[in-house]
Tab-separated table of C-alpha atoms and ligand atoms in Angstrom:
chain	number	residue	atom	x	y	z
Q	1	UNK	CA	67.464	50.052	100.143
Q	2	UNK	CA	69.658	49.003	103.055
Q	3	UNK	CA	73.086	47.713	102.195
Q	4	UNK	CA	74.280	44.700	104.163
Q	5	UNK	CA	77.668	45.760	105.519
Q	6	UNK	CA	79.560	43.485	107.835
Q	7	UNK	CA	83.225	43.058	108.605
Q	8	UNK	CA	84.847	39.685	107.991
Q	9	UNK	CA	86.063	38.434	111.396
Q	10	UNK	CA	89.272	37.019	109.926
Q	11	UNK	CA	90.524	39.360	107.167
Q	12	UNK	CA	88.480	42.479	108.139
Q	13	UNK	CA	87.297	43.110	104.560
Q	14	UNK	CA	83.572	43.455	103.795
Q	15	UNK	CA	81.407	40.397	104.203
Q	16	UNK	CA	77.694	39.884	103.740
Q	17	UNK	CA	74.779	37.715	104.797
Q	18	UNK	CA	73.945	35.111	102.149
Q	19	UNK	CA	71.782	32.384	103.664
Q	20	UNK	CA	69.638	31.481	106.677
Q	21	UNK	CA	69.874	27.997	108.192
Q	22	UNK	CA	67.177	26.801	110.572
Q	23	UNK	CA	68.668	24.908	113.484
Q	24	UNK	CA	66.825	23.380	116.409
Q	25	UNK	CA	67.544	21.310	119.500
Q	26	UNK	CA	66.199	19.508	122.535
Q	27	UNK	CA	64.498	21.319	125.409
Q	28	UNK	CA	65.558	24.991	125.577
Q	29	UNK	CA	68.653	24.456	123.401
Q	30	UNK	CA	70.692	27.543	122.506
Q	31	UNK	CA	70.417	26.263	118.950
Q	32	UNK	CA	66.673	26.797	118.637
Q	33	UNK	CA	67.363	29.675	116.258
Q	34	UNK	CA	67.863	30.766	112.678
Q	35	UNK	CA	71.568	31.066	111.954
Q	36	UNK	CA	72.580	33.897	109.635
Q	37	UNK	CA	75.395	32.608	107.457
Q	38	UNK	CA	77.780	35.247	106.152
Q	39	UNK	CA	80.406	35.069	103.423
Q	40	UNK	CA	83.603	37.003	102.835
Q	41	UNK	CA	84.496	37.155	99.121
Q	42	UNK	CA	88.059	38.283	99.950
Q	43	UNK	CA	89.200	35.321	102.051
Q	44	UNK	CA	86.392	32.812	101.415
Q	45	UNK	CA	85.341	32.513	105.066
Q	46	UNK	CA	81.815	31.374	105.949
Q	47	UNK	CA	80.570	32.130	109.452
Q	48	UNK	CA	77.445	32.418	111.578
Q	49	UNK	CA	77.063	36.044	112.521
Q	50	UNK	CA	74.199	36.039	115.035
Q	51	UNK	CA	75.526	33.982	117.936
Q	52	UNK	CA	78.050	34.996	120.575
Q	53	UNK	CA	80.461	33.244	122.906
Q	54	UNK	CA	78.202	33.748	125.909
Q	55	UNK	CA	75.420	31.774	124.211
Q	56	UNK	CA	77.881	29.127	123.075
Q	57	UNK	CA	79.220	28.806	126.645
Q	58	UNK	CA	75.731	27.692	127.709
Q	59	UNK	CA	75.897	24.915	125.142
Q	60	UNK	CA	79.242	23.608	126.427
Q	61	UNK	CA	78.108	23.841	130.052
Q	62	UNK	CA	74.595	22.408	129.721
Q	63	UNK	CA	74.033	20.551	126.438
Q	64	UNK	CA	77.330	19.288	125.094
Q	65	UNK	CA	77.847	15.515	125.341
Q	66	UNK	CA	81.449	15.209	124.078
Q	67	UNK	CA	82.398	13.556	127.373
Q	68	UNK	CA	80.168	10.551	126.500
Q	69	UNK	CA	81.118	10.100	122.859
Q	70	UNK	CA	83.295	7.209	121.629
Q	71	UNK	CA	84.505	9.635	118.961
Q	72	UNK	CA	86.866	11.202	121.523
Q	73	UNK	CA	88.192	7.927	122.989
Q	74	UNK	CA	91.855	8.684	123.753
Q	75	UNK	CA	92.912	5.040	123.469
Q	76	UNK	CA	91.345	4.490	120.035
Q	77	UNK	CA	93.945	3.565	117.354
Q	78	UNK	CA	92.418	6.176	115.025
Q	79	UNK	CA	92.912	8.970	117.536
Q	80	UNK	CA	96.442	7.784	118.302
Q	81	UNK	CA	97.225	7.909	114.577
Q	82	UNK	CA	95.983	11.490	114.637
Q	83	UNK	CA	98.172	12.380	117.644
Q	84	UNK	CA	101.126	10.908	115.761
Q	85	UNK	CA	100.403	13.226	112.849
Q	86	UNK	CA	100.246	16.257	115.175
Q	87	UNK	CA	103.570	15.289	116.746
Q	88	UNK	CA	105.187	14.832	113.333
Q	89	UNK	CA	104.123	18.319	112.261
Q	90	UNK	CA	105.718	19.712	115.428
Q	91	UNK	CA	108.991	17.800	115.071
Q	92	UNK	CA	109.237	18.541	111.333
Q	93	UNK	CA	109.339	22.236	112.166
Q	94	UNK	CA	111.969	22.030	114.893
Q	95	UNK	CA	109.525	21.838	117.781
Q	96	UNK	CA	110.588	18.473	119.211
Q	97	UNK	CA	110.437	18.351	122.993
Q	98	UNK	CA	109.088	21.868	123.504
Q	99	UNK	CA	106.594	22.526	126.262
Q	100	UNK	CA	103.092	22.099	124.795
Q	101	UNK	CA	99.963	23.899	125.961
Q	102	UNK	CA	96.876	22.300	124.466
Q	103	UNK	CA	93.951	24.735	124.476
Q	104	UNK	CA	90.648	22.854	124.334
Q	105	UNK	CA	92.406	19.664	125.429
Q	106	UNK	CA	89.203	17.674	126.005
Q	107	UNK	CA	90.140	14.367	127.617
Q	108	UNK	CA	93.830	15.292	127.385
Q	109	UNK	CA	94.583	12.491	124.949
Q	110	UNK	CA	97.253	14.275	122.930
Q	111	UNK	CA	99.250	15.486	125.945
Q	112	UNK	CA	99.027	12.157	127.770
Q	113	UNK	CA	100.071	10.310	124.624
Q	114	UNK	CA	103.076	12.635	124.107
Q	115	UNK	CA	104.062	12.180	127.739
Q	116	UNK	CA	103.803	8.395	127.504
Q	117	UNK	CA	105.799	8.331	124.256
Q	118	UNK	CA	109.020	10.036	125.211
Q	119	UNK	CA	108.235	13.747	124.839
Q	120	UNK	CA	110.916	15.491	126.888
Q	121	UNK	CA	108.925	18.461	128.189
Q	122	UNK	CA	105.919	19.272	130.348
Q	123	UNK	CA	102.398	19.559	128.996
Q	124	UNK	CA	99.543	21.843	130.017
Q	125	UNK	CA	95.911	21.307	129.103
Q	126	UNK	CA	92.965	23.663	129.465
Q	127	UNK	CA	89.332	23.241	128.510
Q	128	UNK	CA	85.980	24.813	129.314
Q	129	UNK	CA	84.322	21.376	129.201
Q	130	UNK	CA	85.162	20.086	132.672
Q	131	UNK	CA	83.022	16.977	132.119
Q	132	UNK	CA	85.632	15.827	129.566
Q	133	UNK	CA	88.889	16.787	131.318
Q	134	UNK	CA	90.886	14.218	133.313
Q	135	UNK	CA	90.050	14.208	137.025
Q	136	UNK	CA	93.628	14.053	138.175
Q	137	UNK	CA	95.372	17.374	137.803
Q	138	UNK	CA	98.829	15.921	137.298
Q	139	UNK	CA	99.993	12.778	135.565
Q	140	UNK	CA	103.673	12.051	135.884
Q	141	UNK	CA	106.008	9.455	134.475
Q	142	UNK	CA	109.471	8.247	135.477
Q	143	UNK	CA	111.509	10.907	133.672
Q	144	UNK	CA	109.886	13.711	135.676
Q	145	UNK	CA	107.902	15.467	132.947
Q	146	UNK	CA	104.367	16.259	134.004
Q	147	UNK	CA	101.027	16.969	132.359
Q	148	UNK	CA	98.773	19.396	134.166
Q	149	UNK	CA	95.126	20.058	133.462
Q	150	UNK	CA	93.081	23.028	134.557
Q	151	UNK	CA	89.809	24.614	133.636
Q	152	UNK	CA	90.231	27.504	131.238
Q	153	UNK	CA	89.128	28.895	127.924
Q	154	UNK	CA	90.903	30.252	124.874
Q	155	UNK	CA	89.520	33.727	125.620
Q	156	UNK	CA	91.168	33.873	129.037
Q	157	UNK	CA	94.171	31.570	129.433
Q	158	UNK	CA	95.450	30.981	132.973
Q	159	UNK	CA	99.051	31.895	132.048
Q	160	UNK	CA	101.369	34.867	132.448
Q	161	UNK	CA	102.561	37.026	129.558
Q	162	UNK	CA	105.339	35.594	127.373
Q	163	UNK	CA	105.287	32.332	129.311
Q	164	UNK	CA	104.357	29.664	126.714
Q	165	UNK	CA	106.422	28.003	123.990
Q	166	UNK	CA	103.787	26.269	121.850
Q	167	UNK	CA	100.005	26.613	121.905
Q	168	UNK	CA	97.968	23.946	120.119
Q	169	UNK	CA	94.295	24.416	119.208
Q	170	UNK	CA	92.883	21.229	117.726
Q	171	UNK	CA	89.252	21.771	116.703
Q	172	UNK	CA	88.837	24.908	118.774
Q	173	UNK	CA	88.793	27.855	116.366
Q	174	UNK	CA	85.596	26.779	114.583
Q	175	UNK	CA	83.782	26.919	117.948
Q	176	UNK	CA	84.596	30.455	119.149
Q	177	UNK	CA	82.973	33.557	117.701
Q	178	UNK	CA	85.496	36.178	118.852
Q	179	UNK	CA	88.554	35.106	116.862
Q	180	UNK	CA	90.349	38.400	117.521
Q	181	UNK	CA	90.100	37.829	121.267
Q	182	UNK	CA	91.448	34.266	120.909
Q	183	UNK	CA	94.449	35.449	118.905
Q	184	UNK	CA	95.115	38.428	121.191
Q	185	UNK	CA	95.179	36.032	124.123
Q	186	UNK	CA	97.491	33.607	122.306
Q	187	UNK	CA	99.819	36.489	121.453
Q	188	UNK	CA	99.836	37.639	125.070
Q	189	UNK	CA	100.856	34.317	126.627
Q	190	UNK	CA	103.332	33.151	123.943
Q	191	UNK	CA	106.997	34.000	124.361
Q	192	UNK	CA	108.665	35.904	121.513
Q	193	UNK	CA	109.274	33.395	118.716
Q	194	UNK	CA	106.771	30.994	120.301
Q	195	UNK	CA	104.506	28.942	118.040
Q	196	UNK	CA	100.805	28.382	117.521
Q	197	UNK	CA	99.447	25.274	115.794
Q	198	UNK	CA	95.796	25.418	114.735
Q	199	UNK	CA	93.746	22.607	113.280
Q	200	UNK	CA	90.200	22.994	111.950
Q	201	UNK	CA	88.056	20.903	109.608
Q	202	UNK	CA	89.115	21.810	106.068
Q	203	UNK	CA	85.931	23.457	104.825
Q	204	UNK	CA	87.407	23.825	101.328
Q	205	UNK	CA	87.511	20.017	101.205
Q	206	UNK	CA	84.293	19.050	103.009
Q	207	UNK	CA	83.247	17.236	99.846
Q	208	UNK	CA	86.066	14.716	100.423
Q	209	UNK	CA	84.059	13.280	103.303
Q	210	UNK	CA	80.587	12.626	101.906
Q	211	UNK	CA	79.107	11.259	105.156
Q	212	UNK	CA	75.756	12.849	104.376
Q	213	UNK	CA	74.498	15.950	102.651
Q	214	UNK	CA	74.072	18.129	105.740
Q	215	UNK	CA	76.743	16.556	107.938
Q	216	UNK	CA	79.237	19.425	108.086
Q	217	UNK	CA	76.793	22.317	108.201
Q	218	UNK	CA	74.510	20.408	110.559
Q	219	UNK	CA	77.180	20.609	113.296
Q	220	UNK	CA	75.487	23.493	115.052
Q	221	UNK	CA	78.448	24.476	117.267
Q	222	UNK	CA	80.741	24.927	114.259
Q	223	UNK	CA	80.118	28.597	113.657
Q	224	UNK	CA	83.183	29.049	111.422
Q	225	UNK	CA	83.919	27.244	108.163
Q	226	UNK	CA	87.482	28.335	107.459
Q	227	UNK	CA	89.352	28.645	104.211
Q	228	UNK	CA	93.139	28.516	104.521
Q	229	UNK	CA	93.280	32.174	103.449
Q	230	UNK	CA	90.912	33.169	106.248
Q	231	UNK	CA	93.101	31.614	108.943
Q	232	UNK	CA	96.269	33.066	107.424
Q	233	UNK	CA	94.696	36.542	107.257
Q	234	UNK	CA	93.629	36.385	110.900
Q	235	UNK	CA	97.071	35.215	112.048
Q	236	UNK	CA	98.862	37.884	110.015
Q	237	UNK	CA	96.674	40.648	111.442
Q	238	UNK	CA	97.690	39.542	114.917
Q	239	UNK	CA	101.435	39.527	114.330
Q	240	UNK	CA	101.954	35.858	113.546
Q	241	UNK	CA	104.229	34.633	110.785
Q	242	UNK	CA	102.612	31.645	109.062
Q	243	UNK	CA	105.200	28.917	108.501
Q	244	UNK	CA	103.175	26.019	107.191
Q	245	UNK	CA	99.732	25.194	105.829
Q	246	UNK	CA	99.019	21.500	105.678
Q	247	UNK	CA	96.018	19.546	104.393
Q	248	UNK	CA	95.396	15.883	105.214
Q	249	UNK	CA	92.669	13.328	105.579
Q	250	UNK	CA	92.905	12.316	109.239
Q	251	UNK	CA	91.208	9.424	111.027
Q	252	UNK	CA	88.726	9.371	113.902
Q	253	UNK	CA	87.038	6.292	115.408
Q	254	UNK	CA	83.998	6.977	113.179
Q	255	UNK	CA	85.193	8.477	109.898
Q	256	UNK	CA	88.104	10.199	108.171
Q	257	UNK	CA	87.890	13.965	107.860
Q	258	UNK	CA	89.617	16.688	105.851
Q	259	UNK	CA	92.024	18.512	108.142
Q	260	UNK	CA	93.519	21.979	107.737
Q	261	UNK	CA	96.542	22.665	109.940
Q	262	UNK	CA	98.318	25.998	110.146
Q	263	UNK	CA	101.559	26.539	112.053
Q	264	UNK	CA	102.651	30.102	112.822
Q	265	UNK	CA	105.255	31.905	114.847
Q	266	UNK	CA	104.842	34.955	117.056
Q	267	UNK	CA	106.647	37.893	115.449
Q	268	UNK	CA	106.923	39.152	111.895
Q	269	UNK	CA	104.537	38.662	109.030
Q	270	UNK	CA	105.226	36.413	106.063
Q	271	UNK	CA	103.206	37.497	103.062
Q	272	UNK	CA	104.938	35.149	100.610
Q	273	UNK	CA	103.311	31.926	101.726
Q	274	UNK	CA	101.989	29.988	98.787
Q	275	UNK	CA	98.736	28.273	99.554
Q	276	UNK	CA	96.331	26.591	97.188
Q	277	UNK	CA	92.658	27.150	97.834
Q	278	UNK	CA	90.073	24.392	97.586
Q	279	UNK	CA	86.345	24.343	96.863
Q	280	UNK	CA	84.163	27.417	97.317
Q	281	UNK	CA	82.656	27.007	100.784
Q	282	UNK	CA	79.559	29.124	100.103
Q	283	UNK	CA	78.630	26.840	97.201
Q	284	UNK	CA	78.999	23.841	99.499
Q	285	UNK	CA	76.680	25.369	102.126
Q	286	UNK	CA	74.037	26.146	99.490
Q	287	UNK	CA	74.159	22.606	98.077
Q	288	UNK	CA	73.910	21.117	101.592
Q	289	UNK	CA	70.802	23.138	102.219
Q	290	UNK	CA	69.277	22.213	98.873
Q	291	UNK	CA	69.813	18.501	99.601
Q	292	UNK	CA	68.140	18.887	102.976
Q	293	UNK	CA	65.179	20.765	101.475
Q	294	UNK	CA	64.771	18.011	98.908
Q	295	UNK	CA	64.680	15.358	101.620
Q	296	UNK	CA	62.116	17.391	103.579
Q	297	UNK	CA	59.993	17.568	100.432
Q	298	UNK	CA	60.279	13.805	99.835
Q	299	UNK	CA	59.283	13.016	103.415
Q	300	UNK	CA	56.281	15.357	103.155
Q	301	UNK	CA	55.147	13.570	99.968
Q	302	UNK	CA	55.656	10.079	101.449
Q	303	UNK	CA	53.614	10.888	104.515
Q	304	UNK	CA	50.553	11.817	102.448
Q	305	UNK	CA	49.979	8.114	101.809
Q	306	UNK	CA	50.685	6.821	105.309
Q	307	UNK	CA	49.108	7.009	108.721
Q	308	UNK	CA	52.139	8.131	110.722
Q	309	UNK	CA	55.689	9.488	110.605
Q	310	UNK	CA	58.412	8.567	113.064
Q	311	UNK	CA	62.003	9.805	113.246
Q	312	UNK	CA	64.634	7.614	114.883
Q	313	UNK	CA	67.791	9.274	116.232
Q	314	UNK	CA	68.136	12.766	117.710
Q	315	UNK	CA	71.166	13.684	115.597
Q	316	UNK	CA	72.555	17.048	114.519
Q	317	UNK	CA	71.340	16.359	110.991
Q	318	UNK	CA	67.793	15.741	112.280
Q	319	UNK	CA	67.859	19.076	114.100
Q	320	UNK	CA	68.549	20.790	110.766
Q	321	UNK	CA	65.818	18.831	108.953
Q	322	UNK	CA	62.876	19.103	111.356
Q	323	UNK	CA	62.470	22.905	111.051
Q	324	UNK	CA	61.979	22.388	107.285
Q	325	UNK	CA	58.886	20.212	107.777
Q	326	UNK	CA	56.462	22.984	108.634
Q	327	UNK	CA	53.531	21.792	110.735
Q	328	UNK	CA	53.820	18.127	109.777
Q	329	UNK	CA	52.905	15.801	112.632
Q	330	UNK	CA	55.521	13.270	113.712
Q	331	UNK	CA	56.871	11.157	116.574
Q	332	UNK	CA	60.487	11.021	117.724
Q	333	UNK	CA	62.429	8.172	119.242
Q	334	UNK	CA	65.992	7.530	120.373
Q	335	UNK	CA	67.638	4.651	122.231
Q	336	UNK	CA	69.546	7.034	124.530
Q	337	UNK	CA	67.944	7.174	127.981
Q	338	UNK	CA	69.073	10.783	128.700
Q	339	UNK	CA	67.473	11.839	125.398
Q	340	UNK	CA	64.262	10.020	126.379
Q	341	UNK	CA	64.117	12.397	129.340
Q	342	UNK	CA	64.201	15.406	127.018
Q	343	UNK	CA	61.578	16.964	124.798
Q	344	UNK	CA	61.681	18.424	121.312
Q	345	UNK	CA	59.413	21.459	121.051
Q	346	UNK	CA	57.033	19.819	123.498
Q	347	UNK	CA	57.207	16.329	121.957
Q	348	UNK	CA	58.468	13.415	124.036
Q	349	UNK	CA	61.491	11.419	122.844
Q	350	UNK	CA	60.243	7.853	123.005
Q	351	UNK	CA	61.928	4.503	123.518
Q	352	UNK	CA	62.112	2.949	120.016
Q	353	UNK	CA	60.960	-0.436	121.301
Q	354	UNK	CA	57.756	1.137	122.638
Q	355	UNK	CA	56.677	2.590	119.286
Q	356	UNK	CA	54.190	0.648	117.180
Q	357	UNK	CA	55.756	0.016	113.741
Q	358	UNK	CA	53.244	1.826	111.541
Q	359	UNK	CA	53.599	4.490	108.857
Q	360	UNK	CA	56.960	5.811	107.668
Q	361	UNK	CA	60.151	5.495	109.708
Q	362	UNK	CA	62.912	7.997	108.964
Q	363	UNK	CA	66.373	6.948	110.131
Q	364	UNK	CA	68.081	10.265	110.825
Q	365	UNK	CA	71.739	9.889	111.873
Q	366	UNK	CA	74.157	9.371	109.018
Q	367	UNK	CA	76.828	7.580	111.034
Q	368	UNK	CA	74.653	5.050	112.853
Q	369	UNK	CA	72.003	4.409	110.243
Q	370	UNK	CA	72.978	0.777	109.557
Q	371	UNK	CA	72.601	-0.184	113.214
Q	372	UNK	CA	69.318	1.696	113.557
Q	373	UNK	CA	67.886	0.156	110.393
Q	374	UNK	CA	68.780	-3.368	111.524
Q	375	UNK	CA	67.199	-2.753	114.917
Q	376	UNK	CA	64.093	-1.286	113.283
Q	377	UNK	CA	63.713	-4.358	111.051
Q	378	UNK	CA	63.987	-6.609	114.099
Q	379	UNK	CA	61.236	-4.569	115.792
Q	380	UNK	CA	58.897	-5.224	112.860
Q	381	UNK	CA	59.280	-2.124	110.677
Q	382	UNK	CA	58.889	-3.221	107.035
Q	383	UNK	CA	61.948	-2.487	104.875
Q	384	UNK	CA	59.937	-0.588	102.272
Q	385	UNK	CA	58.692	1.893	104.896
Q	386	UNK	CA	62.161	2.791	106.178
Q	387	UNK	CA	63.590	6.006	104.723
Q	388	UNK	CA	67.218	6.902	105.398
Q	389	UNK	CA	68.516	10.461	105.368
Q	390	UNK	CA	71.470	10.611	103.014
S	1	ZN	ZN1	87.615	37.637	104.947
């Protein structure tokens, strides 16, 4: 018998493989694979073991469409409310008006908002996703403080040793496999006593946002599902003193999400921090998969009595469902023109208005299902033949 022995990437205790999740994607997606989910009983971390940062870099360079999504609109009131929360965490811990370096800055919304709202220090933004980053390298306002953007990743920051005061990583850590390398790099560029503020989705409270049964685990580029203990353990191993662990529901333009924010300081290790844990993440992953399997089973049964099966909406949740359908025959459609130029395992992605309304229609995306259903009804799909993934 072979014993499954792996090392937890955050706390370095033993972890083990506990579940396979079949992902898929358009064209030659890096996510056409079976993800091996691993679990660490010591810190509660869940992670995908069999993908590396080189493969993930291909996703961000070639497949990722964050730059087009309204979700990341930097003028949206929901995102501004979120920036306000980030700023309040910083000021509450004595970090008002320190120079901020936002790693994975995306469209630069947080830094530009700080700069426009009286923050008395410069801002630096780096991201690997150059499609998202602001075109102009420098934005300046009357008081002389500037925001600079440059291409760069968390694994190789374009800064000298001991040069940074505060590094922020909002929704970055769940995307990068080599956590040790990220934290080594943060430690290198931070000055002594400098701070690191990390935010990730709060996996121990995924159940507080019941968007759909496979929503959280269906996000294929989230290869880490952190417990608070996992993040604390990783920070402590790298010489960071954890000052605060904060849990909130935070807004986005589309939905509220459970947020886990950890603030730490370079130097010393605090082992006294009191931190409540939440739900068991492994149990959540298993129940997500069971719900998806049940829906695959229901669709398979429905189709036995109908002439055709069509899926509407090339969503992350669909890409976790389709591999569970075996060799079932189906058509795919999506209103997005770029998606209509793609293929899914050889199948065309059709224009929904060109599909004859016959057989079963499965509305796949959780977040846009109302709009899709209304459009489908107007195109002649009968209500009783529309099945929504939940
Ligand atoms: Zn662990």
